[in-house]
Coordinates of C-alpha atoms and ligand atoms in Angstrom, one line a residue:
M1 CA 5.7 25.5 4.1
S2 CA 4.0 21.4 3.8
E3 CA 4.0 21.0 0.7
R4 CA 1.3 18.1 -0.4
P5 CA 2.0 14.8 0.3
R6 CA 3.4 12.8 -1.8
L7 CA 2.3 9.5 -3.5
T8 CA 5.6 6.5 -2.6
V9 CA 5.6 4.0 -4.6
L10 CA 7.7 1.3 -3.9
S11 CA 8.5 -1.5 -5.9
G12 CA 11.1 -4.5 -6.4
P13 CA 11.8 -7.9 -7.1
S14 CA 9.8 -10.3 -5.6
G15 CA 11.4 -12.1 -1.8
V16 CA 13.7 -9.1 -2.3
G17 CA 12.0 -8.1 1.3
K18 CA 9.2 -5.2 0.6
S19 CA 6.3 -6.4 2.8
T20 CA 9.1 -7.7 5.7
V21 CA 9.7 -3.8 5.3
V22 CA 6.5 -2.4 5.2
A23 CA 5.5 -4.1 8.0
H24 CA 8.1 -3.2 10.3
M25 CA 8.0 0.4 9.1
R26 CA 3.9 0.7 9.6
K27 CA 5.0 -0.9 13.4
E28 CA 5.7 2.2 14.5
H29 CA 4.1 4.1 12.3
P30 CA 0.6 2.8 11.8
E31 CA -0.5 6.9 10.3
V32 CA 1.7 5.7 6.5
W33 CA -1.4 4.3 4.9
L34 CA -0.6 1.4 2.9
S35 CA -3.2 0.6 -0.4
V36 CA -4.2 -2.3 -0.3
S37 CA -4.4 -4.3 -3.6
A38 CA -6.8 -6.0 -4.9
T39 CA -5.5 -10.1 -6.5
T40 CA -6.8 -12.7 -8.1
R41 CA -3.7 -14.6 -5.8
K42 CA -4.8 -16.9 -3.4
P43 CA -4.1 -16.0 -0.1
R44 CA -0.8 -17.3 1.8
P45 CA -1.3 -19.2 5.4
G46 CA -2.3 -16.1 7.6
E47 CA -3.3 -13.5 5.2
Q48 CA -6.6 -12.6 5.4
H49 CA -8.9 -10.3 3.1
G50 CA -9.0 -6.7 3.6
V51 CA -5.9 -6.3 5.4
H52 CA -3.4 -7.9 3.3
Y53 CA -5.1 -8.0 -0.2
F54 CA -8.4 -8.0 -1.2
F55 CA -8.8 -11.8 -2.2
V56 CA -11.1 -11.1 -5.3
T57 CA -12.8 -13.9 -8.9
D58 CA -11.8 -13.5 -12.7
E59 CA -14.8 -12.4 -12.9
E60 CA -14.9 -9.1 -10.1
M61 CA -11.1 -8.5 -11.4
D62 CA -13.1 -7.8 -15.0
K63 CA -15.2 -6.1 -13.2
L64 CA -13.2 -3.2 -11.1
I65 CA -10.9 -3.2 -14.6
A66 CA -13.6 -2.0 -16.7
N67 CA -15.4 0.4 -14.1
G68 CA -12.1 1.9 -14.1
E69 CA -12.0 1.6 -10.3
L70 CA -7.9 0.3 -10.4
L71 CA -5.6 3.4 -10.9
E72 CA -3.1 0.4 -12.2
W73 CA -3.7 -2.8 -12.7
A74 CA -0.4 -5.6 -13.8
E75 CA -0.4 -9.8 -14.6
F76 CA 2.1 -10.9 -12.1
A77 CA 3.7 -13.9 -11.9
G78 CA 0.4 -15.9 -13.4
N79 CA -2.1 -13.6 -11.8
R80 CA -3.4 -10.2 -11.3
Y81 CA -3.4 -7.2 -8.4
G82 CA -4.4 -3.6 -8.7
T83 CA -4.4 -1.0 -6.6
P84 CA -8.0 0.8 -5.6
R85 CA -7.5 4.2 -7.5
A86 CA -10.9 6.1 -5.2
A87 CA -9.3 4.7 -1.5
V88 CA -5.5 6.4 -2.7
L89 CA -7.4 9.4 -4.0
E90 CA -9.1 9.9 -0.8
R91 CA -6.2 9.7 1.3
L92 CA -4.0 12.5 -1.0
E93 CA -6.9 14.4 -0.6
K94 CA -6.8 14.5 3.4
G95 CA -3.3 15.1 2.8
E96 CA -2.1 11.6 4.4
P97 CA 1.0 9.7 3.2
V98 CA 0.3 7.5 1.5
L99 CA 1.9 4.6 0.2
L100 CA 1.7 2.0 -2.7
E101 CA 4.0 -1.7 -3.0
I102 CA 3.4 -2.4 -6.6
D103 CA 5.0 -4.6 -9.7
L104 CA 7.3 -2.8 -12.1
Q105 CA 4.9 -2.8 -14.7
G106 CA 1.8 -1.0 -12.0
A107 CA 4.9 1.5 -10.7
R108 CA 5.5 2.8 -14.4
Q109 CA 1.9 3.6 -15.4
V110 CA 1.9 5.3 -11.6
R111 CA 4.7 7.8 -13.0
G112 CA 2.2 7.9 -16.3
S113 CA -0.4 8.8 -13.9
M114 CA 0.3 10.8 -11.4
S115 CA 3.7 12.9 -12.3
E116 CA 4.0 13.5 -8.8
A117 CA 5.1 9.8 -7.4
R118 CA 8.2 8.8 -6.4
L119 CA 9.4 6.0 -7.2
V120 CA 11.7 4.0 -4.9
F121 CA 13.5 0.4 -6.3
L122 CA 13.4 -2.2 -3.4
A123 CA 17.0 -4.3 -4.7
P124 CA 18.5 -7.7 -3.0
P125 CA 22.1 -6.8 -1.3
S126 CA 23.1 -9.6 -4.6
W127 CA 21.2 -12.1 -7.2
E128 CA 22.0 -14.8 -4.8
E129 CA 20.9 -13.8 -1.4
L130 CA 17.4 -13.0 -3.6
V131 CA 16.9 -16.7 -4.9
R132 CA 18.0 -17.5 -0.7
R133 CA 15.2 -15.4 0.3
L134 CA 11.8 -16.1 -1.8
T135 CA 13.0 -19.9 -2.1
G136 CA 13.4 -19.9 1.3
R137 CA 9.8 -17.9 2.6
G138 CA 9.0 -21.2 1.3
T139 CA 5.6 -19.6 0.5
E140 CA 5.9 -20.8 -3.2
P141 CA 6.5 -25.1 -5.3
P142 CA 9.6 -24.5 -7.2
E143 CA 8.2 -23.3 -11.0
V144 CA 6.2 -20.5 -9.5
I145 CA 9.1 -19.4 -7.8
E146 CA 11.1 -20.1 -11.1
R147 CA 8.5 -17.5 -12.4
R148 CA 9.2 -14.6 -10.1
L149 CA 12.7 -15.3 -11.0
E150 CA 12.7 -14.6 -14.3
A151 CA 10.2 -11.5 -13.8
A152 CA 13.4 -10.5 -11.2
R153 CA 15.5 -10.2 -13.7
T154 CA 13.8 -7.9 -15.5
E155 CA 12.7 -5.7 -12.4
L156 CA 16.1 -5.6 -11.6
A157 CA 17.7 -4.5 -15.0
A158 CA 14.5 -1.9 -15.4
E159 CA 16.2 -0.1 -11.4
P160 CA 17.2 2.6 -13.3
E161 CA 14.1 3.9 -14.0
F162 CA 13.4 4.8 -10.2
D163 CA 13.5 8.1 -7.8
E164 CA 15.4 6.3 -5.8
T165 CA 16.7 2.6 -4.8
L166 CA 17.8 1.1 -1.4
V167 CA 19.5 -1.9 -0.6
N168 CA 17.8 -4.5 1.6
T169 CA 20.3 -5.9 3.8
S170 CA 19.1 -4.3 6.9
V171 CA 14.9 -4.2 7.9
E172 CA 15.6 -1.6 10.1
D173 CA 17.3 0.9 8.0
V174 CA 15.6 0.8 4.9
A175 CA 12.5 1.2 6.8
R176 CA 13.9 4.6 8.5
E177 CA 15.0 5.5 5.6
L178 CA 12.0 5.0 3.4
L179 CA 10.1 7.3 6.3
A180 CA 12.6 9.4 6.0
L181 CA 12.5 10.1 2.3
M182 CA 8.6 10.0 2.9
D183 CA 9.5 13.2 5.1
V184 CA 7.3 10.5 8.2
V185 CA 10.5 11.6 10.0
Ligands
LIG201 P1 8.7 -9.7 -0.9 O1 7.6 -8.8 -0.2 O2 9.8 -8.2 -1.2 O3 7.9 -10.7 -2.1 P2 9.5 -10.6 2.0 O4 9.1 -9.7 2.4 O5 7.9 -11.6 1.8 O6 9.4 -10.5 0.4 O7 10.4 -11.4 1.7 C1 11.5 -12.3 1.4 C2 11.4 -13.2 2.6 O8 13.3 -12.7 2.8 C3 10.9 -13.1 4.2 O9 11.2 -14.9 4.2 C4 11.5 -12.3 4.9 O10 12.0 -12.4 5.8 C5 13.5 -12.4 4.1 N1 13.2 -10.9 4.2 C6 13.2 -10.0 4.2 N2 14.3 -9.6 4.2 C7 15.6 -9.5 4.8 C8 17.2 -9.0 5.4 N3 16.8 -7.6 5.0 N4 17.8 -10.2 6.2 C9 17.2 -11.0 5.6 N5 15.8 -11.6 5.4 C10 14.9 -11.0 4.6
LIG202 P1 2.9 -11.8 -4.3 O1 2.2 -12.7 -4.6 O2 4.0 -11.5 -3.8 O3 2.3 -11.0 -2.1 O4 3.1 -9.6 -4.4 C1 3.9 -10.2 -6.2 C2 3.9 -9.2 -6.8 O5 3.2 -8.2 -7.0 C3 4.7 -7.9 -6.0 O6 5.7 -7.8 -6.8 C4 3.5 -6.7 -5.9 O7 3.8 -5.5 -5.3 C5 3.2 -7.1 -6.7 N1 1.9 -5.9 -6.3 C6 0.7 -6.1 -5.4 N2 0.0 -5.5 -5.4 C7 -0.1 -4.9 -7.0 C8 -0.9 -4.3 -7.1 O8 -2.3 -4.0 -6.6 N3 -0.6 -3.8 -8.9 C9 1.2 -4.0 -8.5 N4 0.9 -3.7 -9.9 N5 1.3 -5.4 -8.5 C10 1.5 -5.7 -7.5

């Protein structure tokens, strides 16, 4: 008997490698559907509207929230991010595996509203390595990195709230482990 696929939530501190792991996984398994979030953050070089995020204005985000169009949303390091509800429910209804890559506050909201969701925490091999990755990515100025590292301390402390922890030492290994958790392979 095949179980209804569960919603999988991948969370973890900024810079730990969530996007890298998800991109690697989807290259080999494009059938895993990743929700595209709305955000008020400005695009980084190379980021495309509708692919990496729906880049919206503050007013547009206000509307999405007021109209109940988001499954969850949170403010993270000065910007707002949220998961469009309809697309996620549609995919789950069709029986397709669904992945959300969201922050801790969002993961907590999903846990509250969708009890069948599986929460996966992506942890860095060490604090020093997290700092190295976040700084090395070179996409944020020092004050934003500081803010994200401050958030990271809170996120790391919340690891026991998650169903599973994967340590991102090797992108290939973590992608494989995540696929196995999602019953894709
Ligand atoms: P997040 O999406 O969690 O904010 P990213 O995927 O942008 O993080 O990764 C942050 C930086 O760390 C990137 O420069 C990426 O290339 C690097 N990185 C990701 N995973 C690994 C890994 N396993 N080993 C070394 N570097 C990694
Ligand atoms: P970034 O700006 O680096 O793309 O993302 C910053 C943080 O916001 C990351 O922890 C990422 O997982 C989280 N995030 C991205 N989309 C969403 C979303 O829709 N909801 C929530 N709660 N967090 C999100």
